[in-house]
mmCIF file of C-alpha atoms in Angstrom:
data_model
loop_
_atom_site.group_PDB
_atom_site.id
_atom_site.type_symbol
_atom_site.label_atom_id
_atom_site.label_comp_id
_atom_site.label_asym_id
_atom_site.label_seq_id
_atom_site.Cartn_x
_atom_site.Cartn_y
_atom_site.Cartn_z
ATOM 1 C CA UNK A 122 14.690 10.894 9.359
ATOM 2 C CA UNK A 123 13.445 13.667 12.044
ATOM 3 C CA UNK A 124 10.384 12.959 14.648
ATOM 4 C CA UNK A 125 8.359 15.879 14.636
ATOM 5 C CA UNK A 126 6.200 15.975 16.998
ATOM 6 C CA UNK A 127 4.476 11.863 19.295
ATOM 7 C CA UNK A 128 1.480 11.020 20.989
ATOM 8 C CA UNK A 129 0.618 8.083 23.310
ATOM 9 C CA UNK A 130 -2.724 7.145 22.624
ATOM 10 C CA UNK A 131 -4.827 5.769 24.406
ATOM 11 C CA UNK A 132 -4.738 2.211 24.032
ATOM 12 C CA UNK A 133 -0.362 2.738 24.542
ATOM 13 C CA UNK A 134 0.266 2.795 20.976
ATOM 14 C CA UNK A 135 2.562 4.971 20.558
ATOM 15 C CA UNK A 136 2.517 7.593 17.281
ATOM 16 C CA UNK A 137 5.315 9.361 15.633
ATOM 17 C CA UNK A 138 5.363 12.050 13.373
ATOM 18 C CA UNK A 139 8.331 11.959 10.919
ATOM 19 C CA UNK A 140 10.220 14.076 7.160
ATOM 20 C CA UNK A 141 13.117 11.532 5.740
ATOM 21 C CA UNK A 142 14.032 14.883 3.887
ATOM 22 C CA UNK A 143 10.917 16.044 2.257
ATOM 23 C CA UNK A 144 8.484 12.747 2.849
ATOM 24 C CA UNK A 145 6.087 13.260 5.539
ATOM 25 C CA UNK A 146 5.712 9.789 7.265
ATOM 26 C CA UNK A 147 3.835 8.427 10.081
ATOM 27 C CA UNK A 148 5.201 5.514 12.716
ATOM 28 C CA UNK A 149 3.066 3.657 14.982
ATOM 29 C CA UNK A 150 5.152 1.291 17.535
ATOM 30 C CA UNK A 151 3.688 -0.924 20.535
ATOM 31 C CA UNK A 152 4.314 -1.125 23.516
ATOM 32 C CA UNK A 153 6.167 -4.982 23.363
ATOM 33 C CA UNK A 154 9.773 -4.119 21.300
ATOM 34 C CA UNK A 155 11.444 -5.141 19.565
ATOM 35 C CA UNK A 156 8.568 -5.433 16.960
ATOM 36 C CA UNK A 157 8.287 -6.722 13.472
ATOM 37 C CA UNK A 158 6.869 -4.245 10.890
ATOM 38 C CA UNK A 159 4.585 -3.431 8.469
ATOM 39 C CA UNK A 160 4.694 -1.157 5.875
ATOM 40 C CA UNK A 161 0.835 0.108 4.889
ATOM 41 C CA UNK A 162 0.238 1.623 1.419
ATOM 42 C CA UNK A 163 -1.360 4.976 1.761
ATOM 43 C CA UNK A 164 -4.248 5.273 -1.215
ATOM 44 C CA UNK A 165 -3.482 9.068 -3.221
ATOM 45 C CA UNK A 166 -5.389 10.897 -1.431
ATOM 46 C CA UNK A 167 -3.195 12.121 1.542
ATOM 47 C CA UNK A 168 -1.731 10.857 4.907
ATOM 48 C CA UNK A 169 -4.168 14.052 6.950
ATOM 49 C CA UNK A 170 -7.305 12.329 4.476
ATOM 50 C CA UNK A 171 -6.662 8.906 5.467
ATOM 51 C CA UNK A 172 -5.795 8.937 8.494
ATOM 52 C CA UNK A 173 -8.120 7.037 10.382
ATOM 53 C CA UNK A 174 -8.852 4.339 8.367
ATOM 54 C CA UNK A 175 -5.044 4.317 8.440
ATOM 55 C CA UNK A 176 -4.167 4.841 12.407
ATOM 56 C CA UNK A 177 -7.479 1.932 12.469
ATOM 57 C CA UNK A 178 -5.741 -0.243 10.314
ATOM 58 C CA UNK A 179 -2.219 0.663 12.809
ATOM 59 C CA UNK A 180 -4.312 0.350 16.138
ATOM 60 C CA UNK A 181 -5.002 -3.494 15.159
ATOM 61 C CA UNK A 182 -1.980 -4.323 13.921
ATOM 62 C CA UNK A 183 0.157 -2.630 17.642
ATOM 63 C CA UNK A 184 -2.680 -5.446 19.065
ATOM 64 C CA UNK A 185 -1.304 -8.474 17.529
ATOM 65 C CA UNK A 186 2.454 -6.991 18.390
ATOM 66 C CA UNK A 187 3.527 -5.237 14.883
ATOM 67 C CA UNK A 188 4.863 -1.752 14.750
ATOM 68 C CA UNK A 189 3.461 -0.591 11.467
ATOM 69 C CA UNK A 190 4.769 2.478 8.922
ATOM 70 C CA UNK A 191 3.351 4.596 6.441
ATOM 71 C CA UNK A 192 4.701 7.992 4.315
ATOM 72 C CA UNK A 193 3.297 9.797 1.351
ATOM 73 C CA UNK A 194 3.027 9.288 -2.287
ATOM 74 C CA UNK A 195 4.958 11.839 -4.510
ATOM 75 C CA UNK A 196 2.356 13.940 -5.333
ATOM 76 C CA UNK A 197 -0.505 13.176 -2.147
ATOM 77 C CA UNK A 198 -0.642 14.929 0.544
ATOM 78 C CA UNK A 199 1.040 18.105 1.489
ATOM 79 C CA UNK A 200 3.874 17.256 -1.519
ATOM 80 C CA UNK A 201 4.734 19.134 -3.787
ATOM 81 C CA UNK A 202 2.021 19.246 -6.470
ATOM 82 C CA UNK A 203 2.572 16.883 -9.859
ATOM 83 C CA UNK A 204 1.595 18.368 -13.073
ATOM 84 C CA UNK A 205 2.301 15.521 -14.763
ATOM 85 C CA UNK A 206 0.603 13.059 -12.179
ATOM 86 C CA UNK A 207 -2.895 15.686 -12.136
ATOM 87 C CA UNK A 208 -3.154 15.042 -16.035
ATOM 88 C CA UNK A 209 -3.142 11.673 -16.406
ATOM 89 C CA UNK A 210 -6.180 12.331 -13.644
ATOM 90 C CA UNK A 211 -7.384 14.589 -15.117
ATOM 91 C CA UNK A 212 -7.646 12.175 -18.142
ATOM 92 C CA UNK A 213 -8.964 9.468 -16.438
ATOM 93 C CA UNK A 214 -11.838 11.227 -14.816
ATOM 94 C CA UNK A 215 -12.881 12.177 -18.148
ATOM 95 C CA UNK A 216 -13.006 9.727 -19.721
ATOM 96 C CA UNK A 217 -14.794 7.782 -17.269
ATOM 97 C CA UNK A 218 -17.504 10.287 -16.814
ATOM 98 C CA UNK A 219 -17.187 10.103 -20.798
ATOM 99 C CA UNK A 220 -18.240 5.695 -20.171
ATOM 100 C CA UNK A 221 -15.521 5.415 -22.624
ATOM 101 C CA UNK A 222 -12.904 2.785 -22.263
ATOM 102 C CA UNK A 223 -9.568 3.761 -19.998
ATOM 103 C CA UNK A 224 -6.689 3.979 -22.442
ATOM 104 C CA UNK A 225 -3.538 1.839 -21.688
ATOM 105 C CA UNK A 226 -2.281 5.428 -22.796
ATOM 106 C CA UNK A 227 -3.777 6.711 -19.551
ATOM 107 C CA UNK A 228 -3.061 4.534 -17.218
ATOM 108 C CA UNK A 229 -0.034 4.510 -18.066
ATOM 109 C CA UNK A 230 0.884 7.733 -17.121
ATOM 110 C CA UNK A 231 -1.182 8.253 -13.989
ATOM 111 C CA UNK A 232 0.170 4.729 -12.321
ATOM 112 C CA UNK A 233 4.064 3.521 -13.685
ATOM 113 C CA UNK A 234 5.298 7.607 -13.047
ATOM 114 C CA UNK A 235 4.591 6.518 -9.508
ATOM 115 C CA UNK A 236 6.039 3.874 -9.092
ATOM 116 C CA UNK A 237 8.824 4.551 -10.065
ATOM 117 C CA UNK A 238 9.077 7.457 -7.943
ATOM 118 C CA UNK A 239 7.643 5.787 -5.055
ATOM 119 C CA UNK A 240 9.040 2.111 -4.900
ATOM 120 C CA UNK A 241 12.906 4.095 -4.261
ATOM 121 C CA UNK A 242 10.950 6.563 -1.471
ATOM 122 C CA UNK A 243 9.952 3.539 0.571
ATOM 123 C CA UNK A 244 13.212 1.581 0.372
ATOM 124 C CA UNK A 245 14.773 4.629 1.879
ATOM 125 C CA UNK A 246 12.015 4.786 4.572
ATOM 126 C CA UNK A 247 12.455 1.309 5.712
ATOM 127 C CA UNK A 248 15.981 1.680 5.807
ATOM 128 C CA UNK A 249 15.894 4.264 8.450
ATOM 129 C CA UNK A 250 12.637 2.805 10.086
ATOM 130 C CA UNK A 251 14.982 -1.221 10.883
ATOM 131 C CA UNK A 252 17.360 1.299 12.224
ATOM 132 C CA UNK A 253 15.152 1.936 14.932
ATOM 133 C CA UNK A 254 15.908 -0.461 17.986
ATOM 134 C CA UNK A 255 12.798 -1.034 18.953
ATOM 135 C CA UNK A 256 11.978 -2.008 15.017
ATOM 136 C CA UNK A 257 12.806 -5.859 14.241
ATOM 137 C CA UNK A 258 12.170 -7.662 10.946
ATOM 138 C CA UNK A 259 10.364 -9.705 9.464
ATOM 139 C CA UNK A 260 8.526 -6.911 7.182
ATOM 140 C CA UNK A 261 5.309 -6.986 5.989
ATOM 141 C CA UNK A 262 3.039 -4.751 3.112
ATOM 142 C CA UNK A 263 -0.405 -4.336 3.343
ATOM 143 C CA UNK A 264 -2.192 -2.012 1.134
ATOM 144 C CA UNK A 265 -2.705 0.123 -2.186
ATOM 145 C CA UNK A 266 -1.570 1.019 -4.605
ATOM 146 C CA UNK A 267 -1.119 -1.920 -6.159
ATOM 147 C CA UNK A 268 1.691 -1.789 -8.332
ATOM 148 C CA UNK A 269 3.620 0.121 -6.133
ATOM 149 C CA UNK A 270 3.219 -3.245 -3.227
ATOM 150 C CA UNK A 271 3.256 -5.410 -6.937
ATOM 151 C CA UNK A 272 7.155 -3.234 -7.626
ATOM 152 C CA UNK A 273 8.043 -3.540 -3.951
ATOM 153 C CA UNK A 274 7.471 -7.054 -3.279
ATOM 154 C CA UNK A 275 10.047 -8.875 -6.189
ATOM 155 C CA UNK A 276 12.757 -5.845 -5.950
ATOM 156 C CA UNK A 277 13.082 -5.895 -1.664
ATOM 157 C CA UNK A 278 14.414 -8.393 -0.608
ATOM 158 C CA UNK A 279 13.435 -7.731 3.544
ATOM 159 C CA UNK A 280 9.984 -8.117 2.411
ATOM 160 C CA UNK A 281 8.845 -10.792 3.601
ATOM 161 C CA UNK A 282 5.043 -11.320 2.704
ATOM 162 C CA UNK A 283 2.136 -8.713 1.619
ATOM 163 C CA UNK A 284 -0.884 -8.004 1.153
ATOM 164 C CA UNK A 285 -2.183 -6.305 -2.267
ATOM 165 C CA UNK A 286 -5.405 -4.393 -2.243
ATOM 166 C CA UNK A 287 -6.712 -4.896 -5.915
ATOM 167 C CA UNK A 288 -8.565 -1.045 -5.874
ATOM 168 C CA UNK A 289 -5.707 0.521 -7.817
ATOM 169 C CA UNK A 290 -5.468 -0.004 -12.207
ATOM 170 C CA UNK A 291 -2.908 -1.964 -13.538
ATOM 171 C CA UNK A 292 -0.669 -1.142 -16.065
ATOM 172 C CA UNK A 293 -0.431 -4.109 -18.653
ATOM 173 C CA UNK A 294 3.708 -3.288 -17.978
ATOM 174 C CA UNK A 295 3.185 -4.593 -14.323
ATOM 175 C CA UNK A 296 2.447 -8.024 -16.037
ATOM 176 C CA UNK A 297 5.501 -9.039 -16.339
ATOM 177 C CA UNK A 298 6.514 -7.385 -13.247
ATOM 178 C CA UNK A 299 4.531 -9.727 -11.224
ATOM 179 C CA UNK A 300 6.273 -13.038 -12.684
ATOM 180 C CA UNK A 301 9.464 -11.836 -10.495
ATOM 181 C CA UNK A 302 7.629 -12.137 -7.398
ATOM 182 C CA UNK A 303 7.384 -15.394 -4.943
ATOM 183 C CA UNK A 304 6.771 -14.108 -1.456
ATOM 184 C CA UNK A 305 3.934 -15.627 0.102
ATOM 185 C CA UNK A 306 0.452 -13.223 -1.269
ATOM 186 C CA UNK A 307 -2.691 -12.077 0.190
ATOM 187 C CA UNK A 308 -4.621 -10.387 -2.155
ATOM 188 C CA UNK A 309 -8.229 -8.162 -1.872
ATOM 189 C CA UNK A 310 -10.455 -8.014 -4.910
ATOM 190 C CA UNK A 311 -14.173 -5.708 -4.711
ATOM 191 C CA UNK A 312 -15.794 -7.742 -7.157
ATOM 192 C CA UNK A 313 -17.792 -4.420 -7.612
ATOM 193 C CA UNK A 314 -14.690 -1.943 -7.591
ATOM 194 C CA UNK A 315 -16.836 0.746 -9.617
ATOM 195 C CA UNK A 316 -12.501 2.540 -9.241
ATOM 196 C CA UNK A 317 -11.019 -0.964 -10.917
ATOM 197 C CA UNK A 318 -11.009 -2.864 -14.480
ATOM 198 C CA UNK A 319 -11.666 -6.633 -12.645
ATOM 199 C CA UNK A 320 -9.717 -8.258 -15.293
ATOM 200 C CA UNK A 321 -6.971 -6.062 -14.656
ATOM 201 C CA UNK A 322 -6.468 -7.445 -11.397
ATOM 202 C CA UNK A 323 -7.040 -11.352 -12.222
ATOM 203 C CA UNK A 324 -3.994 -11.050 -15.038
ATOM 204 C CA UNK A 325 -2.470 -9.558 -12.359
ATOM 205 C CA UNK A 326 -2.715 -11.694 -9.861
ATOM 206 C CA UNK A 327 -2.123 -14.813 -12.216
ATOM 207 C CA UNK A 328 0.417 -14.073 -13.060
ATOM 208 C CA UNK A 329 2.669 -13.402 -9.688
ATOM 209 C CA UNK A 330 5.256 -15.845 -9.604
ATOM 210 C CA UNK A 331 3.957 -17.090 -5.564
ATOM 211 C CA UNK A 332 3.795 -20.475 -4.527
ATOM 212 C CA UNK A 333 1.795 -19.238 -2.089
ATOM 213 C CA UNK A 334 -0.569 -16.847 -3.294
ATOM 214 C CA UNK A 335 -4.608 -15.821 -1.500
ATOM 215 C CA UNK A 336 -7.339 -14.065 -3.582
ATOM 216 C CA UNK A 337 -10.037 -12.813 -1.155
ATOM 217 C CA UNK A 338 -12.955 -11.575 -2.729
ATOM 218 C CA UNK A 339 -15.962 -9.873 -1.892
ATOM 219 C CA UNK A 340 -19.159 -8.104 -3.518
ATOM 220 C CA UNK A 341 -19.271 -4.538 -3.322
ATOM 221 C CA UNK A 342 -17.405 -1.902 -3.857
ATOM 222 C CA UNK A 343 -14.404 -0.053 -3.767
ATOM 223 C CA UNK A 344 -15.136 1.220 0.288
ATOM 224 C CA UNK A 345 -17.171 -1.922 1.521
ATOM 225 C CA UNK A 346 -14.526 -4.067 1.828
ATOM 226 C CA UNK A 347 -15.763 -6.072 5.277
ATOM 227 C CA UNK A 348 -14.053 -6.216 8.787
ATOM 228 C CA UNK A 349 -13.464 -10.444 8.128
ATOM 229 C CA UNK A 350 -11.751 -9.938 5.509
ATOM 230 C CA UNK A 351 -9.492 -7.391 7.556
ATOM 231 C CA UNK A 352 -8.806 -9.627 10.267
ATOM 232 C CA UNK A 353 -7.910 -12.660 7.335
ATOM 233 C CA UNK A 354 -5.068 -9.968 5.774
ATOM 234 C CA UNK A 355 -3.718 -9.783 8.983
ATOM 235 C CA UNK A 356 -3.801 -13.319 10.579
ATOM 236 C CA UNK A 357 -1.859 -13.636 6.657
ATOM 237 C CA UNK A 358 0.089 -11.056 8.517
ATOM 238 C CA UNK A 359 1.167 -13.022 11.453
ATOM 239 C CA UNK A 360 1.808 -16.475 9.942
ATOM 240 C CA UNK A 361 4.106 -14.986 8.501
ATOM 241 C CA UNK A 362 5.873 -12.631 10.012
ATOM 242 C CA UNK A 363 5.741 -14.114 13.836
#
């Protein structure tokens, strides 16, 4: 893990950009250390484009005493292009624009290879982050793509609780993986999300094997998540990570 730049934000949060091999990432740490860590799962739009949302989440978490970190997803941002993923995304957009049902084949081609690549990268990032003296346990996960969070929650024992954003398509194969998830979960769902299959999200929530799981649903589209929903997710993580 190589730090490439750092700056102190006006609220005292230290922001460091880093690379882990070819993978860019950002780490935010509060003044108090060591701090529990929350992994911020970004949308597949690139860290530069989504930075304002990510840093707002990071600063809110830092005020609660948490360090946060994120990494660039495969094929996103400044990372090398991924032609197969671009083709799957084009197929998805074409089906949606034509008003057609998005087939399981398109969803599988778009999501499953991304999960297979991203989850080991998150685990490598977690290895590096937990070696830093200012980072302590336990670890939480917060964000989307929901299938990435599901796989991480199933296979990574260092993650103690997760907030999952139900805003992406879910391959049917993820339902079986969801049954292996046993950590506390808080799932956010926008009821009228235009880019999400609501029933698939509900099926995934039903499949999770966790004894403690909460579904927090709000009316509105993909970008209409109310501030109160974010606050409640923060309280969930505070209960389980402190």
